[in-house]
Tab-separated table of C-alpha atoms in Angstrom:
chain	number	residue	atom	x	y	z
F	101	MET	CA	98.436	17.683	102.457
F	102	ILE	CA	95.479	20.060	102.426
F	103	ARG	CA	96.183	21.110	106.027
F	104	ARG	CA	99.824	21.707	105.133
F	105	ARG	CA	98.859	23.969	102.202
F	106	VAL	CA	96.456	25.965	104.356
F	107	ALA	CA	99.156	26.469	106.973
F	108	ILE	CA	101.604	27.678	104.342
F	109	ALA	CA	99.009	30.087	102.914
F	110	LEU	CA	98.220	31.468	106.338
F	111	GLY	CA	101.910	31.937	106.989
F	112	LEU	CA	102.299	33.949	103.767
F	113	VAL	CA	99.369	36.168	104.676
F	114	ALA	CA	100.830	36.768	108.127
F	115	SER	CA	104.226	37.670	106.689
F	116	LEU	CA	102.625	40.092	104.225
F	117	TYR	CA	100.699	41.702	107.075
F	118	VAL	CA	103.870	42.202	109.081
F	119	CYS	CA	105.599	43.814	106.084
F	120	LEU	CA	102.821	46.347	105.538
F	121	PRO	CA	103.455	49.807	107.070
F	122	LEU	CA	101.493	50.525	110.195
F	123	SER	CA	100.161	53.803	108.684
F	124	LEU	CA	100.071	55.425	105.269
F	125	PRO	CA	102.245	58.502	104.733
F	126	ALA	CA	100.401	61.748	105.333
F	127	ALA	CA	99.267	63.610	102.231
F	128	ALA	CA	101.326	66.651	101.283
F	129	GLU	CA	99.947	69.823	102.821
F	130	GLU	CA	98.094	72.031	100.352
F	131	PRO	CA	99.605	75.506	99.855
F	132	PRO	CA	97.686	78.119	101.866
F	133	VAL	CA	95.405	80.379	99.854
F	134	ILE	CA	96.181	84.089	100.168
F	135	ALA	CA	93.458	86.604	99.283
F	136	ALA	CA	95.296	89.524	97.679
F	137	ALA	CA	93.964	92.832	96.371
F	138	ALA	CA	94.062	93.042	92.578
F	139	ASP	CA	96.666	95.833	92.578
F	140	LEU	CA	99.129	93.218	93.897
F	141	GLN	CA	98.810	91.032	90.792
F	142	PHE	CA	102.408	91.506	89.688
F	143	ALA	CA	104.128	92.454	92.962
F	144	ALA	CA	102.705	89.610	95.052
F	145	THR	CA	103.318	87.070	92.290
F	146	GLU	CA	106.972	88.049	92.206
F	147	ILE	CA	107.212	87.992	95.999
F	148	ALA	CA	105.611	84.532	96.164
F	149	ALA	CA	108.132	83.246	93.608
F	150	ALA	CA	111.019	84.644	95.667
F	151	PHE	CA	109.516	83.098	98.809
F	152	ALA	CA	109.300	79.692	97.119
F	153	ALA	CA	112.876	79.950	95.851
F	154	GLU	CA	114.216	80.811	99.312
F	155	THR	CA	112.113	78.471	101.457
F	156	GLY	CA	110.915	75.710	99.134
F	157	LYS	CA	107.351	76.487	100.289
F	158	GLU	CA	104.510	77.686	98.121
F	159	VAL	CA	101.420	79.808	98.581
F	160	LYS	CA	98.428	80.086	96.297
F	161	LEU	CA	97.466	83.648	95.443
F	162	SER	CA	93.877	84.619	94.696
F	163	PHE	CA	93.479	88.152	93.299
F	164	GLY	CA	90.316	90.230	93.409
F	165	SER	CA	88.430	93.130	94.903
F	166	THR	CA	89.157	93.834	98.567
F	167	GLY	CA	85.476	94.380	99.338
F	168	ASN	CA	84.446	91.123	97.689
F	169	PHE	CA	87.146	89.221	99.583
F	170	ALA	CA	85.922	90.674	102.888
F	171	THR	CA	82.442	89.386	102.079
F	172	GLN	CA	83.791	85.936	101.172
F	173	ILE	CA	85.761	85.747	104.439
F	174	ARG	CA	82.594	86.486	106.374
F	175	GLU	CA	80.931	83.643	104.478
F	176	GLY	CA	83.666	81.191	105.472
F	177	ALA	CA	86.028	81.234	102.470
F	178	PRO	CA	89.145	79.154	103.334
F	179	PHE	CA	91.707	81.956	103.005
F	180	GLN	CA	94.537	81.919	105.539
F	181	MET	CA	95.813	85.440	104.922
F	182	PHE	CA	94.269	88.632	103.537
F	183	MET	CA	96.231	91.424	101.824
F	184	ALA	CA	93.741	94.292	101.528
F	185	ALA	CA	94.001	97.469	99.472
F	186	ASP	CA	92.246	99.471	102.213
F	187	GLN	CA	92.936	98.881	105.878
F	188	LYS	CA	89.385	99.654	106.994
F	189	PHE	CA	88.291	96.225	105.720
F	190	ILE	CA	90.861	94.601	108.016
F	191	ALA	CA	89.632	96.675	110.948
F	192	ASP	CA	86.042	95.571	110.309
F	193	LEU	CA	86.969	91.889	110.061
F	194	HIS	CA	89.027	92.113	113.252
F	195	ALA	CA	86.130	93.726	115.094
F	196	GLU	CA	84.010	90.752	114.019
F	197	GLY	CA	86.535	88.288	115.448
F	198	LEU	CA	87.604	86.884	112.057
F	199	THR	CA	91.312	87.721	112.217
F	200	ARG	CA	94.124	86.939	114.654
F	201	ASP	CA	94.880	90.585	115.302
F	202	GLU	CA	94.722	94.018	113.668
F	203	GLY	CA	97.325	93.068	111.073
F	204	THR	CA	100.247	95.020	109.671
F	205	LEU	CA	100.405	97.994	107.319
F	206	TYR	CA	102.533	96.810	104.393
F	207	ALA	CA	102.261	99.610	101.807
F	208	GLU	CA	100.505	102.694	100.509
F	209	GLY	CA	99.190	102.520	96.967
F	210	ARG	CA	98.889	105.249	94.310
F	211	ILE	CA	96.588	105.796	91.355
F	212	VAL	CA	97.380	106.893	87.806
F	213	LEU	CA	95.527	108.077	84.729
F	214	MET	CA	96.403	105.668	81.917
F	215	ALA	CA	95.575	105.558	78.218
F	216	PRO	CA	96.491	103.066	75.488
F	217	HIS	CA	98.845	104.044	72.678
F	218	GLY	CA	96.955	105.885	69.971
F	219	SER	CA	94.209	107.110	72.297
F	220	ALA	CA	92.808	110.624	72.029
F	221	LEU	CA	93.451	110.870	75.771
F	222	LYS	CA	96.914	112.146	76.688
F	223	PRO	CA	97.509	111.492	80.402
F	224	ASP	CA	98.559	114.455	82.541
F	225	GLU	CA	98.703	114.857	86.297
F	226	ALA	CA	96.029	117.576	86.393
F	227	LEU	CA	93.574	115.596	84.214
F	228	ASP	CA	93.293	118.655	81.950
F	229	ASN	CA	93.226	116.629	78.747
F	230	LEU	CA	90.532	114.358	80.145
F	231	ALA	CA	88.457	117.422	81.019
F	232	ALA	CA	88.953	118.806	77.511
F	233	LEU	CA	87.812	115.568	75.863
F	234	ILE	CA	84.644	115.570	77.937
F	235	GLU	CA	83.894	119.187	77.023
F	236	GLU	CA	84.549	118.515	73.320
F	237	GLY	CA	82.361	115.409	73.302
F	238	LYS	CA	85.287	113.204	72.296
F	239	LEU	CA	85.225	110.811	75.248
F	240	THR	CA	83.358	107.548	74.617
F	241	LYS	CA	84.392	105.208	77.463
F	242	PHE	CA	86.456	105.644	80.613
F	243	ALA	CA	87.283	102.843	83.059
F	244	ILE	CA	87.530	102.807	86.839
F	245	ALA	CA	87.066	99.994	89.366
F	246	ASN	CA	83.653	99.749	90.995
F	247	PRO	CA	83.742	102.219	93.923
F	248	GLU	CA	81.203	100.169	95.860
F	249	HIS	CA	83.664	97.415	96.730
F	250	ALA	CA	87.062	98.233	95.149
F	251	PRO	CA	89.247	100.707	97.082
F	252	TYR	CA	91.036	101.815	93.921
F	253	GLY	CA	87.684	102.619	92.364
F	254	LEU	CA	86.691	104.685	95.388
F	255	ARG	CA	89.960	106.634	95.211
F	256	ALA	CA	89.451	107.176	91.471
F	257	MET	CA	85.999	108.580	92.212
F	258	GLU	CA	87.455	110.899	94.866
F	259	ALA	CA	90.115	112.169	92.446
F	260	LEU	CA	87.519	112.833	89.749
F	261	GLN	CA	85.354	114.645	92.300
F	262	HIS	CA	88.333	116.761	93.340
F	263	ARG	CA	88.880	117.765	89.706
F	264	GLY	CA	85.175	118.522	89.255
F	265	LEU	CA	84.699	115.775	86.654
F	266	TRP	CA	82.700	113.131	88.510
F	267	GLU	CA	79.237	114.213	87.398
F	268	LYS	CA	80.357	114.994	83.855
F	269	ILE	CA	82.074	111.622	83.338
F	270	GLN	CA	79.140	109.476	84.506
F	271	PRO	CA	77.764	108.687	81.007
F	272	TYR	CA	81.131	107.333	79.905
F	273	LEU	CA	82.087	105.170	82.863
F	274	VAL	CA	82.878	101.470	82.502
F	275	LEU	CA	83.249	99.779	85.906
F	276	GLY	CA	85.726	96.972	86.460
F	277	GLU	CA	85.072	94.307	89.080
F	278	ASN	CA	88.543	95.103	90.442
F	279	VAL	CA	91.438	97.335	89.449
F	280	SER	CA	93.125	94.599	87.411
F	281	GLN	CA	90.032	94.168	85.232
F	282	THR	CA	89.822	97.957	85.039
F	283	ALA	CA	93.311	98.050	83.527
F	284	GLN	CA	92.161	95.579	80.874
F	285	PHE	CA	89.160	97.781	80.064
F	286	ALA	CA	91.262	100.966	80.008
F	287	LEU	CA	93.805	99.497	77.594
F	288	SER	CA	91.439	97.475	75.433
F	289	GLY	CA	91.270	100.075	72.688
F	290	ASN	CA	87.512	100.382	73.225
F	291	ALA	CA	88.048	103.072	75.869
F	292	GLU	CA	90.081	106.261	75.852
F	293	GLY	CA	91.673	105.162	79.134
F	294	GLY	CA	91.008	104.924	82.828
F	295	ILE	CA	92.308	105.307	86.374
F	296	ILE	CA	94.240	102.290	87.624
F	297	ALA	CA	96.869	101.338	90.215
F	298	LEU	CA	100.421	102.558	89.747
F	299	SER	CA	101.560	99.047	90.694
F	300	LEU	CA	99.835	97.691	87.575
F	301	ALA	CA	100.955	100.521	85.296
F	302	ARG	CA	104.570	99.843	86.288
F	303	ALA	CA	104.426	96.189	85.269
F	304	PRO	CA	106.221	95.730	81.926
F	305	GLU	CA	103.238	93.864	80.441
F	306	VAL	CA	100.996	96.857	81.132
F	307	ALA	CA	103.472	99.704	80.641
F	308	ALA	CA	104.187	98.527	77.094
F	309	ARG	CA	100.554	99.104	76.132
F	310	GLY	CA	100.144	102.770	76.992
F	311	GLU	CA	101.131	105.916	78.861
F	312	PHE	CA	100.266	107.064	82.359
F	313	ALA	CA	100.485	110.049	84.678
F	314	LEU	CA	100.567	109.882	88.470
F	315	ILE	CA	97.591	111.519	90.185
F	316	SER	CA	98.427	113.586	93.264
F	317	HIS	CA	97.839	111.760	96.541
F	318	ASP	CA	96.299	115.008	97.834
F	319	TRP	CA	93.322	114.446	95.521
F	320	HIS	CA	92.031	111.407	97.400
F	321	GLU	CA	92.098	109.583	100.714
F	322	PRO	CA	95.253	107.482	101.181
F	323	LEU	CA	95.310	103.871	100.026
F	324	LEU	CA	96.706	102.404	103.231
F	325	GLN	CA	97.111	98.716	102.525
F	326	ARG	CA	97.084	96.280	105.443
F	327	MET	CA	97.493	92.513	105.677
F	328	VAL	CA	96.359	90.088	108.342
F	329	LEU	CA	96.419	86.403	109.221
F	330	LEU	CA	92.997	84.819	109.536
F	331	ASN	CA	92.097	82.555	112.443
F	332	ASN	CA	92.810	79.353	110.494
F	333	ALA	CA	96.283	80.401	109.296
F	334	GLY	CA	98.909	77.657	109.291
F	335	PRO	CA	102.719	77.726	109.533
F	336	VAL	CA	103.358	78.431	105.821
F	337	ALA	CA	100.952	81.371	105.812
F	338	GLU	CA	102.640	82.682	108.955
F	339	GLU	CA	106.025	82.410	107.273
F	340	PHE	CA	104.789	84.189	104.133
F	341	TYR	CA	103.267	86.939	106.279
F	342	ALA	CA	106.675	87.528	107.839
F	343	TYR	CA	108.384	87.329	104.442
F	344	ILE	CA	106.268	90.211	103.094
F	345	GLN	CA	108.124	92.396	105.591
F	346	SER	CA	111.574	91.148	104.551
F	347	PRO	CA	114.079	93.330	102.631
F	348	LYS	CA	113.603	91.286	99.446
F	349	ALA	CA	109.815	91.652	99.471
F	350	ARG	CA	110.033	95.345	100.319
F	351	GLU	CA	112.401	95.855	97.391
F	352	ILE	CA	109.860	94.268	95.048
F	353	MET	CA	107.039	96.426	96.432
F	354	VAL	CA	109.050	99.602	95.807
F	355	LYS	CA	109.781	98.476	92.244
F	356	TYR	CA	106.053	98.453	91.537
F	357	GLY	CA	105.516	101.938	92.960
F	358	PHE	CA	104.257	101.164	96.452
F	359	VAL	CA	105.243	103.518	99.261
F	360	LEU	CA	106.497	101.579	102.274
F	361	PRO	CA	105.015	102.419	105.701
F	362	ASP	CA	108.255	103.840	107.097
F	363	GLU	CA	109.219	105.706	103.909
F	364	GLY	CA	106.119	107.779	103.247
């Protein structure tokens, strides 16, 4: 009887073993992480949503300073694609063997002078009112992105130098880690305003909080924005890279004030 029970038990174990799958299903692939310049906060988010709706595939966007991202890529950050606000960072990374190729120019950015509603600063293209506030001692704080690692901060510095205000405005400067944080500083109510990306100023959430004036592109070096696939890029990142150049994505970029490479 005991032998019979053991045989039955062994038979059940064998049958269970046969019914088990030979291998477990593979885990779902994690969305690729895209390092995107902070001026793309609204445009790239909208493009990624359109991409997901059309393809059923998702990407994870990480926004920040172009210079900081370049440093992180050198240190091995697991980004699969880099959308820079200044193409020279792409060129440097490519020269170091960290990208697949030299990338693609996807847009040219613009800068604006922006002030919150109720501010003493009244934005104008020539920055005359800003100059007047400085001379009258009525400027307390003025925000730009950090020129040391944020391309939009460097262009803001160049524009202020062109207008002859760079030295005079030094005591009042508040530096944002990136241009998105700069917009928060400029519109906080604790500053008279600041110089930010047109692509942020055009976003309804930002536009509702203040007024802005476009600064002439002749006042600074161009913000030629380039993207590139990194060496570890997978199929979804490759597909998103191609999608950025699609008519739908280009339409979104124009909506936020970017100049397209073939329309400058």
